[in-house]
């Protein structure tokens, strides 16, 4: 079933078509009406007419009597459209009767790869990994809800030359001590110590180099040690994922090592297709359109001069595998902005090689850095890199204090219980929401006080709005009504109905650019509109028709908030 915006857009398209075939109505939100069509201006220009005249002509053939009760033309030719309340009420009842709240399944379900999280073995997971994990997980949930066959792929860094030194460091430390450091997340010290030994001791460096050769030739003992590194690191990643409440499991790990034995084939195929150029001893592809600062063509190195393969060849192998073996139609790479050029070049080379056909979409879902409140890169209290588990624990601790503080400050508030589980939901929800509600391409400021505030566009505000609605039903001991068209006599009722009906539209717009902040913005709008409604319209009144009607609005609001939050990967506690 088409959403309310699409219904109106279709009608407008028909009317615009009658004036000038193929013209776009250019439907926009408007401060003066529910929506505004601005297309008359372009049509007027093309036909050499006045925009207002074109608008009048459009409106003459516009058939919206059953959905709008006001169509007004402004002086400059904008067409302002206002839905009739009856139409909104009908559509709202329909939405409330559906489990999916008006969100249709995708007509053609696709295999969609979401490549996200991807921390590196024996290296600290930094806040950048927090962003990819949170954003990628939200996108995976939304696409899954639409019925797509979503394959989460955790492309962990588990292969390559650093593993020579990491294995030697493990041997020096002793497996038991090393394993403990890795699984508890003392990863940066592990990596840094390995690095330090490598730099300080020629003997260690030599052992490391030999170890790389052993690893690549499949030496059994070396592979066993490598597996200790991977396994213990994954234990730490899992602990983070568990606290964070994301969908990723060990089954989603398809690390760099997975592609190892495909790399030679990838390079051979590039060679057979005549795409390889030897440049400074390395085998490269020069995709057109990429240049360095001096304007010289930029190579994508697929095999280094020493014969080793790197990050780019692995990603090329992954593209080929995902398209040819998994049947991917869409691939999302949720990775920080600094890797933009890497992905653009890999996609370009994959297209040249025929591994990325035109009907397959590959998108770098890029994001900015996490900054501290001082607007510098986020650092821990001691100045070093922030350890992710500690950050999450701190969020939960702070959430518990924030919930208590709120209860103390407001004796009437509806908070009823606060237990460890609620604190977890609120703390983790706050971290996730702060990240998701910022346009991902921007840097974002990690600010505890802001993200945990109960006012404003925050996770706790939305969770609180949800819990508050649930408590209306609980305390009033009223059952959830069977959906019927609500009365929309009060402007606050009408505004709420309209906001709720916008939910499927907001989700569609979110996925059009893979921008979760759009869904966040919409949910904030729903919660604020609900708050205004609740402050202005008493729900538990004696008049049964009014009460039932308002309860329909309450219940639909709660369900939109809960579903919306769940699509973001955020829990909604029943009580707060
Ligand atoms: N491990 C990489 C990093 O930490 C991210 C990998 C992203 N995915 C990919 N297919 N390259 O930067």
XYZ file of C-alpha atoms and ligand atoms in Angstrom:
588
model
C 0.000 0.000 0.000
C 1.400 3.387 -0.972
C 2.254 5.755 1.847
C 0.403 9.068 2.092
C 3.145 11.011 0.393
C 3.384 8.641 -2.563
C -0.395 8.653 -3.016
C -0.378 12.415 -3.332
C 2.698 12.447 -5.515
C 1.125 10.015 -7.991
C -1.969 12.208 -8.296
C 0.195 15.280 -8.826
C 2.277 13.514 -11.440
C -0.860 12.775 -13.411
C -1.997 16.388 -13.229
C 1.449 17.731 -14.163
C 1.595 15.224 -17.009
C -1.560 16.719 -18.446
C 0.154 20.098 -18.614
C 3.585 18.937 -19.667
C 4.301 15.199 -19.985
C 7.090 13.886 -17.801
C 7.413 16.909 -15.562
C 8.280 16.460 -11.893
C 5.811 17.898 -9.342
C 8.777 18.484 -6.945
C 6.979 17.686 -3.742
C 8.472 19.247 -0.623
C 7.505 19.732 2.988
C 6.076 23.114 3.722
C 5.564 25.394 6.668
C 2.207 26.556 5.345
C 0.547 23.276 4.447
C 1.287 19.565 4.779
C 3.154 19.499 1.489
C 4.047 21.811 -1.318
C 4.518 21.101 -5.030
C 7.065 23.409 -6.635
C 7.134 21.871 -10.104
C 5.151 24.639 -11.798
C 8.188 26.889 -11.946
C 10.228 24.597 -14.169
C 7.223 23.805 -16.335
C 6.455 27.505 -16.705
C 10.009 28.183 -17.809
C 9.867 25.426 -20.398
C 6.520 26.573 -21.763
C 7.202 30.295 -21.485
C 4.287 30.842 -19.111
C 3.720 32.285 -15.658
C 4.217 29.738 -12.817
C 0.901 30.686 -11.209
C -0.908 30.039 -14.493
C 0.732 26.639 -14.812
C -0.216 25.876 -11.218
C -3.830 26.790 -11.909
C -3.823 24.520 -14.936
C -2.367 21.663 -12.885
C -4.884 22.116 -10.115
C -7.759 22.080 -12.604
C -7.008 18.509 -13.561
C -5.793 17.485 -10.105
C -8.007 14.829 -8.591
C -7.460 14.851 -4.804
C -10.962 15.450 -3.480
C -10.778 12.225 -1.450
C -7.456 13.001 0.225
C -7.067 16.759 0.534
C -9.436 19.376 1.806
C -7.317 22.315 0.783
C -5.366 23.028 -2.371
C -4.065 26.544 -2.553
C -1.864 28.275 -5.099
C 0.595 30.833 -3.822
C 1.553 33.926 -5.804
C 4.791 32.389 -7.067
C 3.103 29.254 -8.318
C 3.646 26.843 -5.420
C 0.770 24.445 -4.861
C 0.082 24.029 -1.140
C -1.689 20.830 -0.179
C -3.408 19.906 3.052
C -4.685 16.414 3.756
C -8.219 16.043 5.009
C -8.394 14.793 8.578
C -10.760 12.012 7.528
C -8.219 10.693 5.107
C -5.447 10.812 7.726
C -7.692 9.051 10.261
C -8.538 6.262 7.794
C -4.919 5.748 6.878
C -3.835 5.773 10.499
C -6.318 3.058 11.437
C -5.077 1.021 8.525
C -1.476 1.475 9.628
C -2.318 0.547 13.218
C -3.974 -2.675 12.084
C -0.732 -3.790 10.490
C 2.044 -5.419 12.433
C 4.551 -3.763 10.080
C 3.030 -0.313 10.571
C 2.748 0.463 6.895
C 6.240 -0.589 5.912
C 6.003 -2.778 2.830
C 8.371 -5.615 2.129
C 10.763 -5.024 -0.753
C 9.194 -6.108 -4.034
C 12.405 -7.772 -5.116
C 14.396 -9.078 -2.149
C 18.101 -8.839 -2.847
C 21.239 -10.340 -1.426
C 22.743 -7.360 0.371
C 26.205 -7.502 1.886
C 26.781 -5.237 4.841
C 30.505 -5.116 5.519
C 30.895 -3.546 8.939
C 32.765 -3.499 12.249
C 35.915 -5.225 10.940
C 38.352 -4.629 13.793
C 41.883 -5.920 13.552
C 43.221 -8.945 15.403
C 45.579 -8.092 18.274
C 44.901 -4.396 17.795
C 42.704 -2.223 19.935
C 39.164 -1.651 18.696
C 38.938 2.106 18.601
C 35.962 4.430 18.580
C 35.964 4.350 14.780
C 35.114 0.673 15.091
C 32.305 1.675 17.413
C 30.830 3.871 14.679
C 31.015 1.261 11.936
C 29.537 -1.335 14.279
C 26.625 0.847 15.327
C 25.842 2.293 11.886
C 26.330 -0.992 10.039
C 24.143 -2.844 12.481
C 21.316 -0.320 12.112
C 21.464 -0.564 8.310
C 21.535 -4.363 8.458
C 18.424 -4.326 10.655
C 16.521 -1.939 8.398
C 17.348 -3.843 5.212
C 16.505 -7.125 6.918
C 13.143 -5.724 7.993
C 12.380 -4.971 4.352
C 12.905 -8.639 3.622
C 16.297 -8.472 1.975
C 18.694 -11.360 2.358
C 21.233 -9.471 4.433
C 24.686 -10.983 4.820
C 26.589 -9.326 7.609
C 30.282 -9.611 6.880
C 32.843 -8.848 9.509
C 35.971 -8.360 7.400
C 38.365 -8.544 10.343
C 42.046 -7.834 9.830
C 43.411 -11.303 10.511
C 46.133 -11.712 7.903
C 49.225 -10.043 6.521
C 52.829 -9.303 7.370
C 52.258 -7.920 10.918
C 51.259 -11.431 11.951
C 54.896 -12.519 11.815
C 55.802 -10.146 14.640
C 52.541 -10.746 16.499
C 53.122 -14.499 16.556
C 56.731 -14.050 17.710
C 55.554 -11.735 20.450
C 53.026 -14.354 21.538
C 55.795 -16.936 21.666
C 57.968 -14.607 23.802
C 55.154 -13.714 26.168
C 54.020 -17.279 26.574
C 50.706 -18.385 25.202
C 48.871 -18.164 28.477
C 49.816 -14.581 29.257
C 49.358 -13.539 25.646
C 45.943 -15.122 25.400
C 44.822 -13.346 28.569
C 45.957 -9.948 27.282
C 44.185 -10.497 24.011
C 40.889 -11.783 25.308
C 40.529 -9.034 27.889
C 41.229 -6.354 25.358
C 44.731 -5.265 26.334
C 45.252 -5.215 22.651
C 47.072 -1.993 22.152
C 49.810 -2.936 24.584
C 50.142 -6.313 22.891
C 50.483 -4.740 19.478
C 52.746 -1.936 20.642
C 55.094 -4.316 22.449
C 55.338 -6.509 19.389
C 56.104 -3.433 17.311
C 58.692 -2.244 19.847
C 60.524 -5.570 19.840
C 60.469 -5.564 16.067
C 62.053 -2.131 15.945
C 64.560 -2.738 18.744
C 65.793 -6.234 18.057
C 67.191 -7.324 14.685
C 66.919 -10.908 15.876
C 63.218 -10.520 16.642
C 62.688 -8.795 13.313
C 64.381 -11.650 11.509
C 62.288 -14.243 13.364
C 59.184 -12.257 12.436
C 60.065 -12.276 8.774
C 60.669 -16.003 8.834
C 57.358 -16.417 10.630
C 55.517 -14.625 7.845
C 56.967 -17.064 5.350
C 55.953 -19.998 7.547
C 52.459 -18.591 7.911
C 52.080 -18.177 4.195
C 53.368 -21.638 3.453
C 50.820 -23.104 5.842
C 53.188 -24.386 8.552
C 51.041 -26.226 11.060
C 52.509 -24.896 14.308
C 52.491 -21.348 12.935
C 48.862 -21.656 11.913
C 48.063 -22.931 15.406
C 49.699 -19.869 16.986
C 47.982 -17.602 14.484
C 44.693 -19.190 15.438
C 45.377 -18.429 19.121
C 45.788 -14.756 18.220
C 42.611 -14.714 16.175
C 40.540 -16.739 18.611
C 41.479 -14.706 21.681
C 40.941 -11.390 19.896
C 37.570 -12.550 18.663
C 36.669 -13.370 22.267
C 37.263 -9.724 23.072
C 35.304 -8.501 20.043
C 32.420 -10.750 21.074
C 32.412 -9.257 24.565
C 32.102 -5.799 23.031
C 29.364 -6.921 20.629
C 27.511 -8.555 23.471
C 27.492 -5.427 25.644
C 26.639 -3.329 22.631
C 23.767 -5.605 21.643
C 24.532 -5.936 17.944
C 23.564 -8.744 15.572
C 27.133 -9.787 14.753
C 28.123 -13.310 15.709
C 31.147 -15.464 14.992
C 29.293 -16.781 11.926
C 29.562 -13.335 10.381
C 33.344 -13.302 10.525
C 34.760 -13.490 7.041
C 38.181 -12.027 7.675
C 40.941 -11.080 5.293
C 42.471 -14.559 5.651
C 39.380 -16.056 4.010
C 40.421 -14.537 0.692
C 44.062 -15.521 0.938
C 44.009 -18.348 -1.560
C 41.981 -16.328 -4.060
C 44.537 -13.520 -4.328
C 46.817 -15.128 -6.920
C 43.767 -15.854 -9.072
C 42.599 -12.273 -8.808
C 45.943 -10.971 -10.006
C 46.126 -13.574 -12.780
C 42.708 -12.605 -14.004
C 43.636 -8.911 -14.038
C 46.727 -9.868 -15.987
C 44.758 -11.978 -18.487
C 42.428 -9.038 -19.012
C 45.391 -6.842 -19.823
C 44.820 -4.505 -16.915
C 48.148 -4.944 -15.100
C 50.992 -2.480 -15.301
C 54.311 -2.982 -13.520
C 55.164 0.194 -11.673
C 58.236 0.463 -9.418
C 58.358 -3.322 -9.402
C 54.803 -3.643 -8.114
C 51.896 -4.966 -10.159
C 49.214 -2.303 -10.408
C 46.038 -1.282 -12.111
C 45.507 2.341 -13.075
C 41.785 3.030 -13.009
C 40.977 6.113 -15.094
C 40.158 9.300 -13.251
C 42.359 8.796 -10.179
C 45.365 11.045 -9.831
C 47.732 12.030 -7.051
C 48.468 15.573 -5.897
C 50.778 16.200 -8.836
C 48.114 15.099 -11.273
C 49.862 11.828 -12.098
C 47.749 8.684 -12.534
C 47.311 6.816 -9.279
C 47.931 3.054 -9.137
C 46.005 0.494 -7.148
C 48.721 -1.896 -6.067
C 47.549 -5.485 -6.318
C 50.870 -7.234 -5.796
C 53.863 -5.684 -4.121
C 57.356 -5.957 -5.552
C 58.215 -8.653 -2.976
C 55.330 -10.752 -4.271
C 53.067 -10.062 -1.277
C 49.458 -9.099 -1.614
C 47.818 -6.305 0.335
C 44.606 -4.801 1.539
C 43.446 -3.839 -1.984
C 43.866 -7.277 -3.533
C 41.906 -8.732 -0.627
C 39.072 -6.303 -1.234
C 39.078 -7.112 -4.939
C 38.856 -10.809 -4.117
C 36.019 -10.036 -1.713
C 34.065 -8.140 -4.370
C 34.479 -10.950 -6.856
C 33.469 -13.538 -4.284
C 30.472 -11.576 -3.042
C 29.090 -10.977 -6.506
C 29.925 -14.299 -8.134
C 29.515 -16.724 -5.249
C 27.035 -15.005 -2.962
C 24.959 -13.322 -5.668
C 25.209 -9.880 -4.067
C 23.148 -7.151 -5.712
C 24.184 -4.502 -3.226
C 27.299 -4.152 -1.110
C 27.592 -1.617 1.665
C 31.008 -0.892 3.114
C 30.564 0.881 6.419
C 34.075 2.229 6.863
C 35.554 5.581 7.915
C 36.069 8.444 5.496
C 39.885 8.074 5.274
C 39.364 4.921 3.202
C 37.200 6.657 0.583
C 39.832 6.569 -2.131
C 40.673 2.940 -1.442
C 37.060 1.901 -2.021
C 36.498 4.134 -5.029
C 39.581 2.637 -6.649
C 38.670 -0.940 -5.754
C 35.158 -0.463 -7.150
C 36.563 1.085 -10.323
C 39.058 -1.729 -10.843
C 36.395 -4.347 -10.123
C 34.177 -2.719 -12.757
C 37.049 -2.768 -15.262
C 37.602 -6.452 -14.544
C 33.906 -7.229 -14.979
C 33.503 -8.343 -11.353
C 31.092 -5.566 -10.562
C 28.325 -5.543 -13.183
C 26.211 -2.437 -13.667
C 23.240 -3.909 -11.855
C 25.275 -4.383 -8.686
C 25.538 -1.395 -6.417
C 28.666 -0.928 -4.318
C 28.525 1.880 -1.786
C 31.127 3.184 0.595
C 28.952 4.171 3.564
C 31.544 6.527 4.916
C 31.600 8.292 8.256
C 33.516 11.006 10.083
C 35.664 10.813 13.206
C 34.641 10.754 16.834
C 35.857 13.822 18.688
C 36.043 14.584 22.383
C 34.237 17.594 23.861
C 37.485 19.511 23.247
C 36.921 18.801 19.532
C 40.122 16.782 19.320
C 40.247 13.053 18.646
C 38.620 11.235 21.532
C 41.111 10.122 24.173
C 40.709 8.307 27.469
C 41.051 10.004 30.851
C 44.685 8.979 30.928
C 45.235 10.398 27.479
C 45.665 7.123 25.599
C 43.301 5.475 23.149
C 39.859 4.834 24.552
C 39.230 1.201 25.323
C 35.872 0.267 23.952
C 34.637 -2.031 26.750
C 35.465 0.605 29.315
C 33.589 3.210 27.339
C 30.504 0.998 27.244
C 30.704 0.204 30.934
C 30.974 3.878 31.688
C 27.857 4.540 29.598
C 25.865 2.049 31.636
C 27.141 3.462 34.917
C 26.326 7.006 33.875
C 22.884 5.983 32.635
C 22.056 4.498 35.986
C 23.023 7.773 37.704
C 21.066 9.778 35.141
C 17.921 7.703 35.671
C 18.156 8.111 39.436
C 18.803 11.824 39.113
C 15.756 12.230 36.986
C 13.574 10.420 39.444
C 14.819 12.504 42.338
C 14.246 15.747 40.465
C 10.707 14.931 39.445
C 8.600 13.213 42.090
C 5.665 12.860 39.682
C 7.560 11.257 36.944
C 6.416 7.948 35.730
C 9.662 6.142 36.284
C 8.813 3.072 38.199
C 11.782 0.825 38.257
C 15.359 1.218 37.428
C 17.346 -1.920 37.344
C 20.582 -2.991 35.824
C 18.893 -4.018 32.592
C 17.224 -0.625 32.162
C 20.522 1.124 32.800
C 22.122 -1.015 30.136
C 19.387 -0.245 27.639
C 19.572 3.466 28.353
C 23.371 3.727 28.471
C 24.008 1.713 25.337
C 20.996 3.267 23.644
C 22.397 6.727 24.393
C 25.764 5.910 22.844
C 24.202 4.354 19.771
C 21.654 7.108 19.318
C 24.205 9.902 19.658
C 26.183 8.289 16.878
C 23.226 7.455 14.631
C 21.479 10.797 14.999
C 24.445 12.715 13.623
C 24.733 12.816 9.859
C 27.307 10.054 9.458
C 29.536 11.980 7.058
C 30.209 14.569 9.746
C 32.605 14.232 12.643
C 30.717 13.778 15.846
C 31.382 15.012 19.319
C 31.243 12.379 21.995
C 29.596 14.214 24.869
C 28.306 12.207 27.832
C 26.052 14.933 29.184
C 24.366 15.576 25.880
C 23.802 11.982 24.918
C 22.357 11.073 28.320
C 20.034 14.076 28.582
C 16.337 13.343 28.863
C 15.553 16.369 26.738
C 16.350 16.927 23.096
C 17.131 14.570 20.267
C 18.598 11.812 22.445
C 18.124 8.112 23.016
C 16.855 8.542 26.585
C 14.247 11.080 25.437
C 12.797 8.633 22.916
C 12.958 5.712 25.318
C 11.272 7.801 27.960
C 8.511 8.829 25.547
C 7.916 5.161 24.817
C 7.890 4.123 28.479
C 5.550 6.971 29.296
C 2.991 5.803 26.749
C 3.212 2.260 28.014
C 2.561 3.495 31.522
C -0.657 5.208 30.395
C -2.072 1.812 29.559
C -0.612 0.179 32.631
C -1.731 2.758 35.153
C -5.098 3.414 33.558
C -5.576 -0.335 33.390
C -6.982 0.141 29.931
C -6.571 -2.379 27.171
C -5.023 -1.512 23.850
C -7.981 -0.573 21.609
C -8.758 -2.236 18.314
C -7.660 0.274 15.718
C -10.433 2.387 14.260
C -10.073 5.817 12.648
C -9.292 8.285 15.432
C -10.988 11.647 15.838
C -8.562 14.306 14.718
C -10.458 17.332 15.935
C -7.648 18.886 17.978
C -4.674 20.144 15.937
C -2.351 18.174 18.237
C -4.167 14.973 17.375
C -3.946 15.728 13.698
C -0.255 16.614 13.878
C 0.464 13.360 15.674
C -1.425 11.281 13.108
C 0.480 12.945 10.308
C 3.840 12.366 12.009
C 3.008 8.692 12.536
C 1.982 8.236 8.924
C 5.362 9.628 7.908
C 7.201 6.689 9.466
C 7.425 4.514 6.309
C 8.445 7.575 4.319
C 11.211 8.386 6.774
C 12.520 4.843 6.603
C 12.564 4.928 2.820
C 14.444 8.217 2.814
C 16.868 6.848 5.378
C 17.755 3.914 3.159
C 17.917 6.002 -0.008
C 21.158 7.525 1.297
C 21.955 5.015 4.059
C 21.620 7.817 6.585
C 20.232 6.615 9.915
C 20.083 10.200 11.213
C 16.993 10.677 9.072
C 15.124 7.948 10.891
C 16.360 9.389 14.201
C 15.097 12.822 13.211
C 11.731 11.343 12.400
C 11.436 9.447 15.674
C 12.352 12.604 17.537
C 9.567 14.354 15.667
C 7.118 11.604 16.650
C 8.157 11.806 20.302
C 7.936 15.603 20.388
C 4.580 15.618 18.618
C 3.361 12.997 21.031
C 4.536 15.067 24.001
C 2.653 18.112 22.715
C -0.443 15.983 22.136
C -0.219 14.476 25.601
C 0.167 17.858 27.238
C -2.818 19.271 25.375
C -5.231 16.393 25.058
C -6.269 14.370 28.086
C -6.351 10.726 27.192
C -8.276 8.991 29.968
C -11.458 11.058 29.683
C -14.986 9.799 30.312
C -16.224 10.239 26.779
C -15.638 6.783 25.458
C -15.288 7.718 21.790
C -12.654 10.361 22.596
C -10.813 8.072 24.982
C -10.687 5.174 22.528
C -9.592 7.494 19.773
C -6.749 8.953 21.819
C -5.695 5.516 22.959
C -5.401 4.485 19.310
C -3.016 7.410 18.821
C -1.068 6.519 21.968
C -0.670 2.911 20.996
C 0.364 3.711 17.430
C 2.935 6.200 18.796
C 4.388 3.601 21.140
C 4.634 1.060 18.371
C 6.277 3.445 15.934
C 8.813 4.410 18.590
C 9.523 0.820 19.544
C 9.853 -0.412 15.974
C 11.873 2.632 14.960
C 14.269 2.207 17.861
C 14.592 -1.507 17.196
C 15.543 -0.766 13.582
C 18.321 1.381 15.004
C 19.367 -1.457 17.285
C 18.135 0.316 20.414
C 16.031 -1.343 23.096
C 12.938 0.335 24.468
C 12.414 -0.392 28.173
C 8.764 -0.779 29.207
C 9.407 1.271 32.347
C 12.021 3.843 33.085
N 40.014 -3.703 9.200
C 39.846 -2.444 8.538
C 40.175 -1.297 9.483
O 40.176 -1.467 10.686
C 38.442 -2.234 8.010
C 37.969 -3.202 6.967
C 36.794 -2.695 6.218
N 36.273 -3.592 5.254
C 36.822 -3.865 4.068
N 36.237 -4.697 3.268
N 37.969 -3.320 3.698
O 40.415 -0.193 9.013
